mmCIF file of C-alpha atoms and ligand atoms in Angstrom:
data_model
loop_
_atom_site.group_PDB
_atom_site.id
_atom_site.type_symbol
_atom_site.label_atom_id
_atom_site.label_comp_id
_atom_site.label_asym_id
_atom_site.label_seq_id
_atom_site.Cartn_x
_atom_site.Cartn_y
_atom_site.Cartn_z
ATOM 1 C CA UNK A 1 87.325 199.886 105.013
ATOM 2 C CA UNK A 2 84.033 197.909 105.461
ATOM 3 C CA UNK A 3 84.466 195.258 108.201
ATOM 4 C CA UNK A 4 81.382 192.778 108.301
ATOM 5 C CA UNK A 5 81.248 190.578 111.018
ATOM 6 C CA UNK A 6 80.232 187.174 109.718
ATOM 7 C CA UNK A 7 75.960 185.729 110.578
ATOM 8 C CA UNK A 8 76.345 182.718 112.588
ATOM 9 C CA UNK A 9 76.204 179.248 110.609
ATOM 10 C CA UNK A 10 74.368 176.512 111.950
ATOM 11 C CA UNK A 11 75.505 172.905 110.777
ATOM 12 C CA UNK A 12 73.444 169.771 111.470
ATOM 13 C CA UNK A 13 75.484 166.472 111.832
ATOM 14 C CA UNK A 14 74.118 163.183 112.274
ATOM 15 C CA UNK A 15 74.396 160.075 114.625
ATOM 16 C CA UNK A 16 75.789 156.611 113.693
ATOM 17 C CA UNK A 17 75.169 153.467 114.315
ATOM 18 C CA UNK A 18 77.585 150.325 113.091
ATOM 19 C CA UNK A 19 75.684 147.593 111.326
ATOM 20 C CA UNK A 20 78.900 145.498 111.977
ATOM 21 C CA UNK A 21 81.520 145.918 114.112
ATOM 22 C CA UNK A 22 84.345 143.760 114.012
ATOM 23 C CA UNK A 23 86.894 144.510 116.574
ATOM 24 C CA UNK A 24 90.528 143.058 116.283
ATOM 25 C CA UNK A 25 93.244 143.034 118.575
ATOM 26 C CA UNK A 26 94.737 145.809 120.790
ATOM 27 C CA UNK A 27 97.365 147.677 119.447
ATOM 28 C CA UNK A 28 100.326 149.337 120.913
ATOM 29 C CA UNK A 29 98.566 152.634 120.685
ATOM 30 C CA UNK A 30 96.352 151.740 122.725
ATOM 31 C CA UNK A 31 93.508 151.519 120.102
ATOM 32 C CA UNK A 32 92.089 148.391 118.426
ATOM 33 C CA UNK A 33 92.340 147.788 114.808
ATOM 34 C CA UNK A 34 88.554 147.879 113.223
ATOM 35 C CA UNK A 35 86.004 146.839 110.372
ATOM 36 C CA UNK A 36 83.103 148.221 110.362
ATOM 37 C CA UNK A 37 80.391 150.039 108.668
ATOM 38 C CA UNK A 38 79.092 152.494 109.843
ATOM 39 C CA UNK A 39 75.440 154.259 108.534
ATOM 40 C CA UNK A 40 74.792 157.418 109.028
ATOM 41 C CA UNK A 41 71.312 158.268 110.889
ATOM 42 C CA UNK A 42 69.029 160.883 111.408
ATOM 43 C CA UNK A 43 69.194 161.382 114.538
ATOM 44 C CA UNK A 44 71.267 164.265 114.739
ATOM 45 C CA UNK A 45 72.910 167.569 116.542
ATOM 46 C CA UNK A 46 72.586 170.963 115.425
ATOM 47 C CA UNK A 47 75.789 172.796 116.229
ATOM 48 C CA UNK A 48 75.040 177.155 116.146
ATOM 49 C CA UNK A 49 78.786 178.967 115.313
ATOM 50 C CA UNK A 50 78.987 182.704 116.179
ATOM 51 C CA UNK A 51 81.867 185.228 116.350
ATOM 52 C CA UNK A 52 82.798 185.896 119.991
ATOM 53 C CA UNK A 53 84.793 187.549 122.224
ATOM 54 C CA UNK A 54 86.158 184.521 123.793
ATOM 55 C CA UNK A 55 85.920 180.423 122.696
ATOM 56 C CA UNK A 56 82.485 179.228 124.818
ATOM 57 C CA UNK A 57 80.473 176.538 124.661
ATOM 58 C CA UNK A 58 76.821 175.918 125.407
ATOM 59 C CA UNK A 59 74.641 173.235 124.925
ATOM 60 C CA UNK A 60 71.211 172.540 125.485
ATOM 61 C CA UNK A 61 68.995 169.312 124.805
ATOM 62 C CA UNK A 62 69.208 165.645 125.232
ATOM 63 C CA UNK A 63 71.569 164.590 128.017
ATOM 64 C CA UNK A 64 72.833 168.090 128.182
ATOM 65 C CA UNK A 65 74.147 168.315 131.674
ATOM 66 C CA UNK A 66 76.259 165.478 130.688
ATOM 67 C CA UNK A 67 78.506 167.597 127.841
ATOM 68 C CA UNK A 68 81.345 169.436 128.973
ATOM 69 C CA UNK A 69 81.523 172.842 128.178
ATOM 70 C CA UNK A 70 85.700 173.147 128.893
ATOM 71 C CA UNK A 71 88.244 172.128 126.309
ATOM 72 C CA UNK A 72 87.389 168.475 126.572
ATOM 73 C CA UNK A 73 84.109 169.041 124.196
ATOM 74 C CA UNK A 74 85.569 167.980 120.502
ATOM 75 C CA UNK A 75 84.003 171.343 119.246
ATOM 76 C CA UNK A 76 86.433 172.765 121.225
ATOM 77 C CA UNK A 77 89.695 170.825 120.148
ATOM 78 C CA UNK A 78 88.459 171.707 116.477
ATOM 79 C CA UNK A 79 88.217 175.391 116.764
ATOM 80 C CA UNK A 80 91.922 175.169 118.601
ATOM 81 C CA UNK A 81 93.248 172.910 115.632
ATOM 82 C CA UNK A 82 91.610 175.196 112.786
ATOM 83 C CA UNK A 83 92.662 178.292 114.418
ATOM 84 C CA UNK A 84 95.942 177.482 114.785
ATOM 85 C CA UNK A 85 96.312 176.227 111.448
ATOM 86 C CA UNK A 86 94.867 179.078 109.682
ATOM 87 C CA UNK A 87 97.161 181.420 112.117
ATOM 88 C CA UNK A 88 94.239 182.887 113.933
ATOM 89 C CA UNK A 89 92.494 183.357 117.432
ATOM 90 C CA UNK A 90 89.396 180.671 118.301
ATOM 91 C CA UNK A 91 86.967 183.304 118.853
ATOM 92 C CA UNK A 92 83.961 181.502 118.414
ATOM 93 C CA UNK A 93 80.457 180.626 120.433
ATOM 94 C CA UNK A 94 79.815 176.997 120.104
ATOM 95 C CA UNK A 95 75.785 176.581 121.202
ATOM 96 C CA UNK A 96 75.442 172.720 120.655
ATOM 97 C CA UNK A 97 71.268 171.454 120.347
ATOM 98 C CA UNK A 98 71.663 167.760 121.230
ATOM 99 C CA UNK A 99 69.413 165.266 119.624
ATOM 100 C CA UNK A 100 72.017 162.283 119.838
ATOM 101 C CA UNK A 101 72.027 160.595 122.879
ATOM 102 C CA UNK A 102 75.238 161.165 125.468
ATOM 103 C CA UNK A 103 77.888 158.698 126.216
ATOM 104 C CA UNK A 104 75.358 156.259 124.097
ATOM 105 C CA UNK A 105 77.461 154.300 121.381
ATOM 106 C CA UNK A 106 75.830 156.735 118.643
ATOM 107 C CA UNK A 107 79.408 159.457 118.259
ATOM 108 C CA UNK A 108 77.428 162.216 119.567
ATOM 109 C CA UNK A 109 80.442 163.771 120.506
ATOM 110 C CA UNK A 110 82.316 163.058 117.304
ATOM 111 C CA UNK A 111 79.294 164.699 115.534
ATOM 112 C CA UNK A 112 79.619 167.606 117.178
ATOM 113 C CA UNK A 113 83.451 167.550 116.375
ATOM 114 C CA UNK A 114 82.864 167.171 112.335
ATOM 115 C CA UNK A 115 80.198 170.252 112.641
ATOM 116 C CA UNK A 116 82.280 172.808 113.934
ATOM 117 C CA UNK A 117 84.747 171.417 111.649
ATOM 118 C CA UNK A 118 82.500 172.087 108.787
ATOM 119 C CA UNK A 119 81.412 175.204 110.466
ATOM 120 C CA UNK A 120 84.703 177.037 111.217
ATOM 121 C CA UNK A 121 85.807 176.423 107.738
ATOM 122 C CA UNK A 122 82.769 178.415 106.529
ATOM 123 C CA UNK A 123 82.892 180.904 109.138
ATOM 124 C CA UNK A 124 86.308 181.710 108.571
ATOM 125 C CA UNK A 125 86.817 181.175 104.607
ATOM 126 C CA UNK A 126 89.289 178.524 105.310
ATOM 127 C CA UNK A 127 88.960 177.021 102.226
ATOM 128 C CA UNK A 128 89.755 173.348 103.034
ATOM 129 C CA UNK A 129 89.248 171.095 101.104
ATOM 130 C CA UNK A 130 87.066 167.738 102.122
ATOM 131 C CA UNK A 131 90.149 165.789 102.756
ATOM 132 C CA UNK A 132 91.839 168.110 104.663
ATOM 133 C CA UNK A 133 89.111 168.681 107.031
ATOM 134 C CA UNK A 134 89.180 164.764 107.186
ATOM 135 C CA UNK A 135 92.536 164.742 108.280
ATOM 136 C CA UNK A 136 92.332 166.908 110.715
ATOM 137 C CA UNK A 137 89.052 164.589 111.761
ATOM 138 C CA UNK A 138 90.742 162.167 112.656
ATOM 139 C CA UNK A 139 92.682 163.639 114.444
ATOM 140 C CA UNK A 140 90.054 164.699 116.799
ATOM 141 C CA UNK A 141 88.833 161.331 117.180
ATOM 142 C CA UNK A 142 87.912 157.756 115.259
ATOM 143 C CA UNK A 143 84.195 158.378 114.419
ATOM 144 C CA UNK A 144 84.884 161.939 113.430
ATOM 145 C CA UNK A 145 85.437 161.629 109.666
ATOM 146 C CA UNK A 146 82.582 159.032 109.425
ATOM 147 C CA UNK A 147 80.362 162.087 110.479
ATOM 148 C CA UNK A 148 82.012 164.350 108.242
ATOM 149 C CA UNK A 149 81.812 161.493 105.923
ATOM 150 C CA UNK A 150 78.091 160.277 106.322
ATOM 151 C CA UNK A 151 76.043 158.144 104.431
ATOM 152 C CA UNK A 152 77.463 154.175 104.484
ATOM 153 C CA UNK A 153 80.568 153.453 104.868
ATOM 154 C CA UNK A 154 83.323 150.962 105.484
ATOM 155 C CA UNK A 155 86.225 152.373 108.625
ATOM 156 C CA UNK A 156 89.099 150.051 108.706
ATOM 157 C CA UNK A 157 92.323 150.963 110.755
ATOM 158 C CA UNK A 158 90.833 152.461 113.980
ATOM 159 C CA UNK A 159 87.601 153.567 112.187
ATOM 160 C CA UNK A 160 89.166 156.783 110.492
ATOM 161 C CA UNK A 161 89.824 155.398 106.715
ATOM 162 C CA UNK A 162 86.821 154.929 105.430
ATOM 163 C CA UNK A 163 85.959 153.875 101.847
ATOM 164 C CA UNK A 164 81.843 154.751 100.870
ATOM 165 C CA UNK A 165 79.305 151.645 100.869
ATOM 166 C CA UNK A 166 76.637 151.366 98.129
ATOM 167 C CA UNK A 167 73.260 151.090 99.891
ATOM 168 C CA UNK A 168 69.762 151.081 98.377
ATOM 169 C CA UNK A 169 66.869 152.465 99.703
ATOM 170 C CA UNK A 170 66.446 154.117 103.409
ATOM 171 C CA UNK A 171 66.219 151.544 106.356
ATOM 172 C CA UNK A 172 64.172 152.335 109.303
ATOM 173 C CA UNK A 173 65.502 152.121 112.599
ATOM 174 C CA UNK A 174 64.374 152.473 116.546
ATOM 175 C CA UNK A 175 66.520 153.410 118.878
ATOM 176 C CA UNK A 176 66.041 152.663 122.778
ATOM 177 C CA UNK A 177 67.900 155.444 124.806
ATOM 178 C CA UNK A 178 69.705 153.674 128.139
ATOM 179 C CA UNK A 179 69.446 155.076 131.482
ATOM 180 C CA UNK A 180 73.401 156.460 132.049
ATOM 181 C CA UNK A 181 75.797 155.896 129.153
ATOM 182 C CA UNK A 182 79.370 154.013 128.900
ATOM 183 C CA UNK A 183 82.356 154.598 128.772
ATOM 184 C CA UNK A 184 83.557 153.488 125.060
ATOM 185 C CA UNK A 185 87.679 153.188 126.256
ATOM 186 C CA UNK A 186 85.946 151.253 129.384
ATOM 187 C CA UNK A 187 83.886 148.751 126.754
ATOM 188 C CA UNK A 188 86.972 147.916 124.845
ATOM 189 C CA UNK A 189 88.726 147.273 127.971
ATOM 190 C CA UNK A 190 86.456 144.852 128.907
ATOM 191 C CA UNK A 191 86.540 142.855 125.645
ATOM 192 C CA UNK A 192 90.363 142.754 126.236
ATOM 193 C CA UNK A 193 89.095 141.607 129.238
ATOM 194 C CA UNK A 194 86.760 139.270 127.981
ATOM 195 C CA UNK A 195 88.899 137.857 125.458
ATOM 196 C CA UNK A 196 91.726 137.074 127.872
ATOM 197 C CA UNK A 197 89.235 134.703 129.935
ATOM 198 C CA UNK A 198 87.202 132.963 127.059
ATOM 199 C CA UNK A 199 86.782 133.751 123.727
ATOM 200 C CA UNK A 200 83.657 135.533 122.881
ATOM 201 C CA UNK A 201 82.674 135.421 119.679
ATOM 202 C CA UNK A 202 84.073 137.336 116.950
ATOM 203 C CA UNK A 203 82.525 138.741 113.514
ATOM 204 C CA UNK A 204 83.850 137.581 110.225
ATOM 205 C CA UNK A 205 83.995 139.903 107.305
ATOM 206 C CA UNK A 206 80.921 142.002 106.159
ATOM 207 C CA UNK A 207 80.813 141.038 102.428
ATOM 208 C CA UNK A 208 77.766 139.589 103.103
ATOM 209 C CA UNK A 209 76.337 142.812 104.848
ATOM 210 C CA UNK A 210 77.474 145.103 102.243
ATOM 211 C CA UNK A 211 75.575 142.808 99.436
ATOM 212 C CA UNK A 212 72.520 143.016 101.604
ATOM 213 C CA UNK A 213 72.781 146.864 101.785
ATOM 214 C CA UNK A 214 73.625 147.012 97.926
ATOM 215 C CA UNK A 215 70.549 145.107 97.677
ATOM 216 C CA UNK A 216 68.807 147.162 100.089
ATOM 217 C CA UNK A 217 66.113 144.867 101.677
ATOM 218 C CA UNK A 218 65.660 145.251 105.454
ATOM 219 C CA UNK A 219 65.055 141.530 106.176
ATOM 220 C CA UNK A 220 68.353 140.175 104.090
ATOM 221 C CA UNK A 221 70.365 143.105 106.055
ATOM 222 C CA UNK A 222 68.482 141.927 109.777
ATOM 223 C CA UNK A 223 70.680 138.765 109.914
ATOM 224 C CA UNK A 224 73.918 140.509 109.269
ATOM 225 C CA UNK A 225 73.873 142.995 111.385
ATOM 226 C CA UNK A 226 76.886 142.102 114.349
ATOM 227 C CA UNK A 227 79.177 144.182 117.038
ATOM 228 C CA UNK A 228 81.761 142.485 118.647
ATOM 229 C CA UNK A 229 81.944 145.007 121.268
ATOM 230 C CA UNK A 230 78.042 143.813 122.248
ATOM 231 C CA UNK A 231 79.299 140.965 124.912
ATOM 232 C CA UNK A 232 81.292 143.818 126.405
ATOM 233 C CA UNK A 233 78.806 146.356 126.628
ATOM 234 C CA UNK A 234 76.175 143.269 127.987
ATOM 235 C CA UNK A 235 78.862 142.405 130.901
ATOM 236 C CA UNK A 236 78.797 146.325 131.859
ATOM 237 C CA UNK A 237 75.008 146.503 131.502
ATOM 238 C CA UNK A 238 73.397 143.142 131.397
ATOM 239 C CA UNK A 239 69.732 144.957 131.852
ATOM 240 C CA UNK A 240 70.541 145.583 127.845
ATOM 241 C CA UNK A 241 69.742 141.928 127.439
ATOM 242 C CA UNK A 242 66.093 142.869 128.126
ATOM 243 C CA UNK A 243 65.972 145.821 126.366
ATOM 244 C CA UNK A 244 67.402 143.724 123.111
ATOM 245 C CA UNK A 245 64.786 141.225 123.648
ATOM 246 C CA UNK A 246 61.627 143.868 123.971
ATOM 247 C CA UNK A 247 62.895 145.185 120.814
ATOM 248 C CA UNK A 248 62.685 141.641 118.469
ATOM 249 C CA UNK A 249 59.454 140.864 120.592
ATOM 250 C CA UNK A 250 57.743 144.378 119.653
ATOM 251 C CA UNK A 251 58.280 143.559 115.713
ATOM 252 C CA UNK A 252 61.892 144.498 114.963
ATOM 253 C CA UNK A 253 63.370 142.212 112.216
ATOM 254 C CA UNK A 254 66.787 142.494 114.488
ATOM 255 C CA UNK A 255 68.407 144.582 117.313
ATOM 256 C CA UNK A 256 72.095 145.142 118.619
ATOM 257 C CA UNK A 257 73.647 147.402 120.674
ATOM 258 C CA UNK A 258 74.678 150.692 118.822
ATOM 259 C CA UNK A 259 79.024 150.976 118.596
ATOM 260 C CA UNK A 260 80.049 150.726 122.553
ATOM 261 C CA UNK A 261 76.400 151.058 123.503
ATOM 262 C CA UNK A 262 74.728 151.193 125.784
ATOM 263 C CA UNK A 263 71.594 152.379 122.917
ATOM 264 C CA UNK A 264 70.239 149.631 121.558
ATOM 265 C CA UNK A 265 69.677 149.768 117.993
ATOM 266 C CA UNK A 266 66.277 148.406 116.375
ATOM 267 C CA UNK A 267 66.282 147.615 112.627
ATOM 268 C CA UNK A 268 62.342 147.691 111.389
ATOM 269 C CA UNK A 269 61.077 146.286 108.458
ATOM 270 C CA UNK A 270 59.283 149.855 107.068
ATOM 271 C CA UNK A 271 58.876 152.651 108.804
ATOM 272 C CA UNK A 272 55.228 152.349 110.071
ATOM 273 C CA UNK A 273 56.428 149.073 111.654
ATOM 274 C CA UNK A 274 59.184 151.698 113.597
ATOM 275 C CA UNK A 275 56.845 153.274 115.166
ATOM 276 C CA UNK A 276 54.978 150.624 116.093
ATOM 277 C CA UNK A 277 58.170 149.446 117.649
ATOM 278 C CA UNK A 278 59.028 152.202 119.175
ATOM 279 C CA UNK A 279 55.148 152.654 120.782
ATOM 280 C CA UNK A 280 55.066 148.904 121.989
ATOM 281 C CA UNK A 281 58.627 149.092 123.103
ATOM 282 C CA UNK A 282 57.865 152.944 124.907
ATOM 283 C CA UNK A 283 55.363 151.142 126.832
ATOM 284 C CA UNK A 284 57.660 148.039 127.886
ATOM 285 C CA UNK A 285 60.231 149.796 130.919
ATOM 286 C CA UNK A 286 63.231 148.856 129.523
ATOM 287 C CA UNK A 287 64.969 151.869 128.604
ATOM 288 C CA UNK A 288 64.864 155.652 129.368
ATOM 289 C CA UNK A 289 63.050 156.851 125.977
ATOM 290 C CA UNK A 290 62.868 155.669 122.588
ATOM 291 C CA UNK A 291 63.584 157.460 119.327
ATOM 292 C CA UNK A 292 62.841 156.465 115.197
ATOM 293 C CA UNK A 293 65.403 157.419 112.872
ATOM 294 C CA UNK A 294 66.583 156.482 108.901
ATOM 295 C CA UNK A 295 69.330 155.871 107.598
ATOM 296 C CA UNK A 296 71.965 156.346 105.702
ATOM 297 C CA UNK A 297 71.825 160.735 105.762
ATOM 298 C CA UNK A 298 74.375 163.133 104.672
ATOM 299 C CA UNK A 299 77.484 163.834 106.960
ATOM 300 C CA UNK A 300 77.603 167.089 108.497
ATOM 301 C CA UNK A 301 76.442 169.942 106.569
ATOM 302 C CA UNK A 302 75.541 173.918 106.691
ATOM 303 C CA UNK A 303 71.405 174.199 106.969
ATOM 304 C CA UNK A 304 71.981 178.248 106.448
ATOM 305 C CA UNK A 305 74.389 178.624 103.330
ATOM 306 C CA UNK A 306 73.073 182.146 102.433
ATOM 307 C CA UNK A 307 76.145 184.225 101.313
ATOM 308 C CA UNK A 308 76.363 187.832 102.419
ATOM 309 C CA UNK A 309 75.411 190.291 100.290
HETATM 310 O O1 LIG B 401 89.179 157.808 118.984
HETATM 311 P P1 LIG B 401 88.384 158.045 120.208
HETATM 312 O O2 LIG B 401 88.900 159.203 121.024
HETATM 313 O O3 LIG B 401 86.910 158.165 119.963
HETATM 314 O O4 LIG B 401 88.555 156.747 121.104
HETATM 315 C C1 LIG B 401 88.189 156.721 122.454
HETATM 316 C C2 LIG B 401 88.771 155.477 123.090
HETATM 317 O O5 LIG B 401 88.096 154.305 122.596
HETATM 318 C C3 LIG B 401 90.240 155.219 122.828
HETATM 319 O O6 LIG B 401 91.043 155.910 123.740
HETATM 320 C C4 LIG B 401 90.337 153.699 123.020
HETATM 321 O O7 LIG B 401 90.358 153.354 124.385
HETATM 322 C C5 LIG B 401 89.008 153.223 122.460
HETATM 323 N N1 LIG B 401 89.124 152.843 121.037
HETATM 324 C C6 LIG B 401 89.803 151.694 120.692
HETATM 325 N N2 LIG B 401 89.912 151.339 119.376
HETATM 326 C C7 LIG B 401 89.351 152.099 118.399
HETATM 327 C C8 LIG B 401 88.640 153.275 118.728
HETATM 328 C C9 LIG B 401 88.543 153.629 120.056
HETATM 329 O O8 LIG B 401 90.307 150.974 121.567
HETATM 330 N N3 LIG B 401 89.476 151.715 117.130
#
């Protein structure tokens, strides 16, 4: 019998960053109970899956001393999950090309998770079906099936249940890279903190948001945008406040901090203004580098789909 060993598959999965992020209480579970919407950015990880003799990880890129290669890394705890399930050994190379910034707010982990998710069940002719992969997502972690998911989309319960968001048009965003990321558990423990000392303020509901991205003009969507974990990441890192400042002074219609930070996020008004922003705000010190990037893009996905044969 013919035994082909399968090409490696390379999936591309992109970063996120919450246009409003209303936080709620902690639970028992430790988690908090969410609503938010996320978009989906281009900014984004290419995750390389080949056949191997023994489950390895390498990664190479932005912030790439910073990934673990053990079984930590979510690419890791997926091909574990899928293996088992399918009845199977995780014999798989995992060579992770990071564009998404590290411990930055942005679920550059969790895209990395929802690739080889998307990945293994390719590789190994799994079959699954989009929900099932998303239940095994989450899983993983809370931002996983948003980056299965992609797009826009509203994440209630800890972020996992998402329902799609209709958005018009692509909005152009810049993206100021910190020096050293945070610690997201280590964020919402200092809103708990926060909130048990004062009460910082806390989002509404993002009707209005969602009508603005329906509508899809950047200047009705700049006012909107909101993260309740932003006090928490400012008390952690109060250099951010200058960083969100540079932004709005270089010509951004708005700027927040991107899901537990500490990237700040940089909504532009087109996308020549972006780089504009992004050139003025380069030049300004206040961050370690500076990216552009649209939004919403399509969750994680196979660039080589070739079939054998
Ligand atoms: O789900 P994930 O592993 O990404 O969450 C990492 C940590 O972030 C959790 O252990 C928790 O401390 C915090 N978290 C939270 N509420 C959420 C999501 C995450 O408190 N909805």
């Amino acid at each position: 019998m013919l035994s082909v060993v399968p090409s490696p598959i390379t999936v591309r999965a992109p970063s996120k960053v919450n246009l409003h992020l209303g936080v709620g209480d902690l639970r028992a579970d430790g988690f908090h109970d969410l609503t938010t919407v996320f978009q989906a950015l281009s900014l984004s990880d290419d995750v390389e899956i080949a056949p191997a003799a023994s489950l390895a990880v390498r990664v190479s890129g932005e912030g790439a001393a910073d990934v673990p290669t053990d079984r930590t890394n979510l690419v890791w705890k997926a091909a574990v999950r899928l293996a088992h399930l399918a009845g199977r050994a995780p014999l798989v190379e995992f060579a992770i090309a990071k564009g998404i910034p590290v411990a930055g707010g942005m679920a550059g982990g969790s895209a990395d998770g929802a690739a080889a998710l998307v990945g293994l069940n390719e590789l190994w002719d799994l079959g699954l079906t989009r929900d099932e992969l998303t239940a095994v997502a989450a899983e993983l972690g809370s931002d996983v099936p948003f980056a299965l998911h992609g797009g826009t989309a509203l994440g209630t319960g800890r972020g996992e249940r998402l329902l799609p968001v209709l958005s018009r048009n692509s909005f152009h965003w810049v993206l100021a890279l910190a020096k050293g990321g945070l610690s997201t558990p280590a964020v919402f423990a200092e809103l708990d903190r926060l909130r048990e000392h004062g009460t910082p303020p806390r989002l509404g509901e993002p009707q209005q948001l969602m009508q603005a991205l329906a509508f899809g003009d950047p200047k009705q969507l700049a006012p909107l945008l909101g993260n309740d974990l932003q006090a928490a990441a400012l008390s952690l890192k109060p250099e951010l406040r200058r960083t969100l400042r540079a932004g709005v002074t270089a010509g951004a219609l708005a700027g927040l901090v991107s899901g537990s930070g500490p990237t700040c996020a940089f909504l532009c008004e087109s996308e020549e203004s972006a780089v504009a922003v992004a050139a003025e705000l380069a030049g300004a010190g206040v961050c370690r580098s500076v990216r552009t990037a649209s939004g919403p893009v399509p969750g994680a996905r196979v660039l080589n789909s070739e079939s054998p044969g």
